[in-house]
Coordinates of C-alpha atoms and ligand atoms in Angstrom, one line a residue:
M1 CA 224.6 83.7 -60.5
S2 CA 228.4 84.1 -61.8
F3 CA 230.3 82.8 -63.9
E4 CA 234.6 81.7 -63.8
Q5 CA 235.8 85.3 -65.7
P6 CA 238.3 85.1 -68.2
V7 CA 241.5 86.3 -67.2
D8 CA 241.8 89.3 -65.7
S9 CA 244.1 91.4 -68.8
G10 CA 244.0 94.3 -66.2
K11 CA 245.6 92.3 -63.7
I12 CA 247.2 89.7 -65.6
A13 CA 249.7 90.3 -68.9
R14 CA 248.2 89.4 -72.5
F15 CA 251.0 87.9 -73.4
V16 CA 251.5 85.5 -70.1
D17 CA 250.5 81.8 -69.8
I18 CA 249.0 79.9 -72.0
A19 CA 246.4 81.0 -74.3
T20 CA 243.3 79.6 -74.4
F21 CA 240.3 81.0 -76.3
M22 CA 239.6 84.4 -75.5
R23 CA 241.5 83.6 -72.3
A24 CA 238.3 82.9 -71.3
P25 CA 238.7 79.5 -68.6
Q26 CA 239.6 75.6 -69.3
I27 CA 237.4 73.5 -67.9
D28 CA 237.0 69.9 -67.9
D29 CA 233.5 69.1 -66.5
L30 CA 230.8 70.3 -69.5
A31 CA 228.3 70.4 -66.6
R32 CA 229.8 73.5 -65.5
V33 CA 229.4 74.6 -69.2
D34 CA 227.1 76.5 -71.1
I35 CA 228.7 77.8 -74.3
G36 CA 232.3 75.7 -75.4
L37 CA 235.1 77.2 -77.6
F38 CA 236.9 74.6 -79.4
G39 CA 239.1 73.8 -81.2
I40 CA 239.2 71.5 -84.8
P41 CA 242.5 71.3 -85.8
F42 CA 242.0 69.5 -89.3
D43 CA 243.4 70.2 -92.5
L44 CA 243.3 67.0 -94.3
G45 CA 239.9 68.0 -96.8
L46 CA 242.0 70.8 -98.4
A47 CA 243.2 70.1 -101.8
Y48 CA 245.1 73.4 -102.7
R49 CA 247.1 75.3 -99.6
P50 CA 246.5 73.3 -96.4
G51 CA 247.8 74.5 -92.2
A52 CA 244.0 75.0 -91.5
R53 CA 244.6 72.2 -88.5
H54 CA 247.0 74.8 -87.6
A55 CA 244.5 77.9 -86.5
P56 CA 243.1 76.6 -83.0
A57 CA 246.7 77.5 -81.2
A58 CA 247.5 80.2 -83.6
V59 CA 243.3 82.0 -83.2
R60 CA 243.8 81.1 -79.2
E61 CA 246.9 83.5 -79.2
A62 CA 245.6 85.4 -81.0
S63 CA 242.3 86.4 -79.2
R64 CA 244.7 87.4 -75.9
V65 CA 243.6 90.8 -76.5
I66 CA 239.3 89.8 -77.0
R67 CA 237.4 91.9 -74.1
R68 CA 234.4 90.8 -72.9
V69 CA 231.5 93.1 -74.2
N70 CA 230.5 94.0 -77.1
P71 CA 231.2 97.9 -77.8
T72 CA 228.1 98.5 -80.4
T73 CA 224.9 95.4 -78.4
G74 CA 226.8 96.1 -74.8
I75 CA 226.1 92.1 -74.3
N76 CA 228.9 90.7 -71.9
P77 CA 228.5 87.2 -72.5
F78 CA 230.9 86.2 -70.2
E79 CA 228.6 87.5 -67.2
R80 CA 225.2 86.2 -68.8
C81 CA 226.5 82.2 -68.7
Q82 CA 229.4 80.4 -68.4
V83 CA 231.6 80.1 -70.9
A84 CA 234.4 78.5 -71.7
D85 CA 237.2 76.8 -73.5
V86 CA 236.4 72.9 -74.0
G87 CA 239.9 71.7 -75.9
D88 CA 240.4 70.8 -78.6
V89 CA 239.1 67.9 -81.4
N90 CA 241.9 65.0 -81.3
C91 CA 241.8 64.5 -84.7
H92 CA 243.4 61.6 -86.7
P93 CA 246.2 62.9 -88.5
Y94 CA 246.1 60.4 -91.6
D95 CA 242.6 59.3 -91.0
Y96 CA 240.1 61.9 -92.7
D97 CA 237.4 60.2 -91.7
A98 CA 237.8 58.6 -88.2
G99 CA 238.3 62.4 -87.8
I100 CA 235.3 63.7 -88.6
D101 CA 233.4 60.8 -86.9
A102 CA 235.5 62.9 -83.7
M103 CA 234.1 66.0 -84.5
T104 CA 230.9 64.4 -84.4
A105 CA 231.3 62.8 -81.1
F106 CA 233.2 66.0 -79.6
V107 CA 229.9 68.1 -80.2
R108 CA 227.6 65.4 -79.6
A109 CA 229.1 65.0 -76.3
L110 CA 229.0 69.0 -75.5
R111 CA 225.5 68.7 -76.5
G112 CA 225.0 65.9 -74.4
H113 CA 225.5 68.7 -71.6
G114 CA 223.7 71.3 -72.6
V115 CA 227.2 73.1 -74.5
A116 CA 226.8 75.2 -77.1
P117 CA 230.0 75.3 -79.4
L118 CA 231.6 77.5 -81.4
A119 CA 233.9 76.1 -83.0
C120 CA 237.2 77.1 -84.5
G121 CA 238.6 75.6 -87.6
G122 CA 240.4 73.3 -89.9
D123 CA 238.9 73.3 -92.8
H124 CA 234.9 73.8 -94.0
I125 CA 234.2 70.4 -93.8
I126 CA 233.7 70.7 -89.8
T127 CA 230.3 72.0 -90.4
L128 CA 229.2 68.8 -91.4
P129 CA 229.8 67.4 -88.0
C130 CA 229.4 69.8 -86.0
L131 CA 226.0 69.7 -86.7
R132 CA 225.9 66.3 -87.3
G133 CA 226.7 66.7 -83.3
L134 CA 224.0 69.2 -82.2
Y135 CA 221.3 67.8 -84.5
D136 CA 218.5 67.5 -82.4
G137 CA 215.2 66.3 -84.6
T138 CA 214.9 69.7 -85.8
P139 CA 216.8 71.4 -89.1
F140 CA 219.3 74.4 -87.9
A141 CA 218.5 76.7 -90.0
L142 CA 221.8 79.0 -91.2
V143 CA 223.9 81.7 -91.6
Q144 CA 226.7 80.3 -94.0
F145 CA 229.2 83.3 -94.7
D146 CA 231.2 82.6 -97.3
S147 CA 232.8 82.6 -101.3
H148 CA 232.1 80.1 -102.5
S149 CA 228.5 77.2 -101.7
D150 CA 230.2 74.8 -101.3
T151 CA 227.0 72.8 -102.4
L152 CA 229.4 70.4 -105.1
D153 CA 228.3 67.0 -104.7
T154 CA 231.4 65.2 -105.8
F155 CA 234.7 66.9 -105.2
Y156 CA 237.6 64.4 -106.4
G157 CA 235.4 61.7 -105.9
R158 CA 235.2 62.5 -102.5
R159 CA 231.5 63.2 -101.5
V160 CA 232.7 64.6 -97.5
T161 CA 234.5 67.5 -98.8
H162 CA 234.8 70.9 -97.2
A163 CA 233.3 71.7 -100.9
T164 CA 230.5 69.5 -100.4
T165 CA 229.8 70.1 -97.3
I166 CA 226.9 71.9 -97.0
R167 CA 225.0 70.2 -99.8
R168 CA 225.5 66.6 -97.3
A169 CA 223.9 68.8 -94.5
H170 CA 221.3 69.7 -96.2
E171 CA 220.8 66.2 -97.6
E172 CA 221.0 64.3 -94.3
G173 CA 218.6 66.9 -93.2
L174 CA 220.3 69.2 -90.7
I175 CA 219.6 71.9 -92.3
D176 CA 216.1 73.7 -93.2
A177 CA 217.2 75.0 -96.6
S178 CA 214.0 77.4 -96.4
R179 CA 215.7 79.0 -93.2
C180 CA 219.3 79.3 -94.5
V181 CA 221.2 82.0 -96.5
Q182 CA 224.3 81.2 -97.9
I183 CA 226.1 85.0 -98.3
G184 CA 228.8 86.8 -100.4
L185 CA 229.4 84.3 -103.2
R186 CA 232.1 85.4 -105.4
G187 CA 235.0 83.0 -107.0
S188 CA 234.8 81.6 -110.5
L189 CA 233.2 79.1 -111.5
W190 CA 233.6 75.7 -111.6
D191 CA 230.3 75.9 -115.1
G192 CA 228.3 78.4 -114.2
S193 CA 225.4 75.8 -112.4
D194 CA 227.4 76.0 -109.4
F195 CA 224.3 77.2 -107.4
D196 CA 222.0 75.6 -108.6
Y197 CA 221.5 72.6 -105.7
A198 CA 221.3 75.7 -103.2
R199 CA 218.7 78.0 -105.2
D200 CA 216.7 75.0 -106.1
A201 CA 216.6 73.5 -102.3
G202 CA 215.0 76.7 -101.7
M203 CA 218.3 78.2 -99.7
R204 CA 218.5 82.5 -100.2
V205 CA 221.9 82.7 -101.9
I206 CA 222.8 86.2 -101.9
T207 CA 225.8 86.8 -104.0
Y208 CA 228.9 88.9 -103.9
D209 CA 227.8 91.1 -106.5
E210 CA 223.9 91.6 -105.1
Y211 CA 224.8 92.1 -101.6
D212 CA 226.4 95.2 -103.1
A213 CA 223.8 96.0 -105.3
M214 CA 220.5 95.9 -102.0
G215 CA 223.4 97.5 -99.6
R216 CA 224.4 96.2 -96.2
D217 CA 220.9 96.9 -94.4
A218 CA 218.8 95.6 -96.9
A219 CA 221.1 92.1 -96.9
I220 CA 220.4 92.3 -92.4
A221 CA 217.0 93.1 -93.5
E222 CA 217.0 89.1 -95.6
I223 CA 219.0 87.6 -93.2
R224 CA 216.5 87.7 -90.3
R225 CA 213.1 87.6 -92.5
V226 CA 215.3 83.9 -93.1
V227 CA 216.5 82.5 -90.5
G228 CA 213.1 84.3 -88.3
S229 CA 212.5 82.4 -84.8
H230 CA 214.4 78.7 -86.1
P231 CA 217.8 78.2 -84.0
C232 CA 220.8 79.1 -86.5
Y233 CA 223.6 77.5 -86.8
V234 CA 226.5 80.2 -88.3
T235 CA 229.4 79.0 -90.4
Y236 CA 231.9 82.0 -91.3
D237 CA 234.5 80.7 -93.8
I238 CA 237.1 82.8 -93.4
D239 CA 237.4 83.2 -97.1
G240 CA 233.9 84.9 -97.4
L241 CA 236.5 87.6 -96.5
D242 CA 238.0 90.3 -99.3
P243 CA 241.8 88.7 -98.8
V244 CA 242.9 91.9 -97.9
Y245 CA 241.4 91.5 -94.2
A246 CA 242.0 87.3 -94.6
P247 CA 244.8 86.9 -96.5
G248 CA 245.9 83.5 -94.6
T249 CA 242.9 80.9 -95.9
A250 CA 243.4 78.2 -98.5
V251 CA 241.3 79.9 -101.3
L252 CA 242.0 83.6 -102.1
E253 CA 238.4 85.4 -104.1
P254 CA 238.5 88.7 -104.0
G255 CA 236.5 90.9 -103.7
G256 CA 234.6 90.3 -100.3
F257 CA 233.4 91.4 -96.8
S258 CA 235.4 94.2 -94.9
M259 CA 235.6 93.2 -91.1
R260 CA 233.4 96.2 -91.0
D261 CA 230.4 94.5 -93.0
S262 CA 231.2 91.7 -91.2
Q263 CA 230.2 93.3 -87.2
V264 CA 227.8 94.7 -88.4
I265 CA 225.8 92.1 -90.2
L266 CA 226.5 90.0 -87.2
R267 CA 225.8 92.5 -84.2
S268 CA 222.6 92.7 -86.2
M269 CA 222.0 89.4 -86.3
T270 CA 221.6 89.6 -82.2
G271 CA 218.4 88.5 -81.3
L272 CA 218.4 84.8 -83.3
D273 CA 218.5 82.2 -82.1
I274 CA 222.4 81.4 -83.0
V275 CA 222.7 78.1 -81.2
G276 CA 226.5 76.9 -82.6
G277 CA 228.5 78.1 -85.0
D278 CA 231.8 78.1 -86.1
V279 CA 235.8 80.3 -87.6
A280 CA 236.3 77.4 -90.9
E281 CA 239.7 78.0 -93.5
V282 CA 242.3 80.3 -92.0
S283 CA 245.4 78.6 -92.2
P284 CA 247.9 80.5 -90.1
P285 CA 251.4 79.3 -91.7
L286 CA 249.9 82.0 -95.4
D287 CA 249.0 85.1 -92.9
V288 CA 250.6 88.1 -92.7
G289 CA 251.3 89.6 -90.0
G290 CA 248.5 88.3 -87.9
I291 CA 245.9 90.0 -89.4
T292 CA 243.6 86.6 -90.2
V293 CA 243.6 84.8 -86.9
T294 CA 243.0 88.7 -85.7
N295 CA 240.3 88.9 -87.7
A296 CA 239.3 85.3 -87.2
A297 CA 240.1 85.3 -83.5
N298 CA 237.0 89.3 -83.5
L299 CA 234.3 87.1 -85.7
M300 CA 234.8 84.1 -82.9
F301 CA 233.2 87.4 -80.3
E302 CA 230.8 88.5 -82.9
I303 CA 229.1 84.7 -82.4
L304 CA 229.7 84.8 -79.5
C305 CA 228.3 87.3 -78.1
L306 CA 225.0 86.3 -80.9
M307 CA 225.0 82.5 -78.5
A308 CA 224.8 84.3 -75.0
A309 CA 222.7 87.4 -76.1
P310 CA 219.0 86.6 -75.4
R311 CA 216.8 86.3 -77.8
S312 CA 214.3 88.9 -79.0
S313 CA 211.3 86.1 -79.6
Ligands
MN1 MN1 233.3 76.9 -97.4

């Protein structure tokens, strides 16, 4: 079986034509698509520095340089299934709740056609509607790269925000806490109980301190142990990266992952049953020299390779 391929950058210069994610074909007929790359241009939930609504367009531009084969795993997602850019969620610019509902409906429509979703946010609230839309009755495993737990109960009196995403997902039964890993947490805390909800629920919380102490290989083994063969969603909050690698984001938290660590961890997850994912909190107006959007594009490619890879069990 052959699949419609990305634009051949060896024949058509990278800067030519309208950008799609990774120069993948734009396909409207979802019946033909296996993995849908899409944007969620939404940042109405950001209480501090905004701009994530501009990420889908900017990451598409930055992704022009992505080639086809993962240099470590040898996976070519574009040969293994039909990868396509399926557009953006049309998020209402004024109505927060309507935006969330539109995201859920968009992902649900993808699922209805058997399309696995890979989203470019948007602030981190996007993970909740993506999980809602993808949910099929079995709570997902979750691997969350982040500097924050995102398990507050409320934020500014609101229950659905980028700081409460994971808690709501757990309360709604969308994720199986015993199969969830949060890794990289390190931001200064509100009152010291910030990780209690996740830990009490049974999630595996790996703070950056613990990651530093245990080492990368042990962290990889822990992720694989917790997730097992369960259907798993991957969310990468770009503030999980050290600000050196991702200055363009709402909340900078020094002392985080390098891109190299992120690549090695993600590539080492090959064979897990990754059924969807997102990269969130990328803010192009705050970026420096395109480094954040470039890294976001590369993280999307890593997650895409995981989604397209054969399962190990
Ligand atoms: Mn987050």
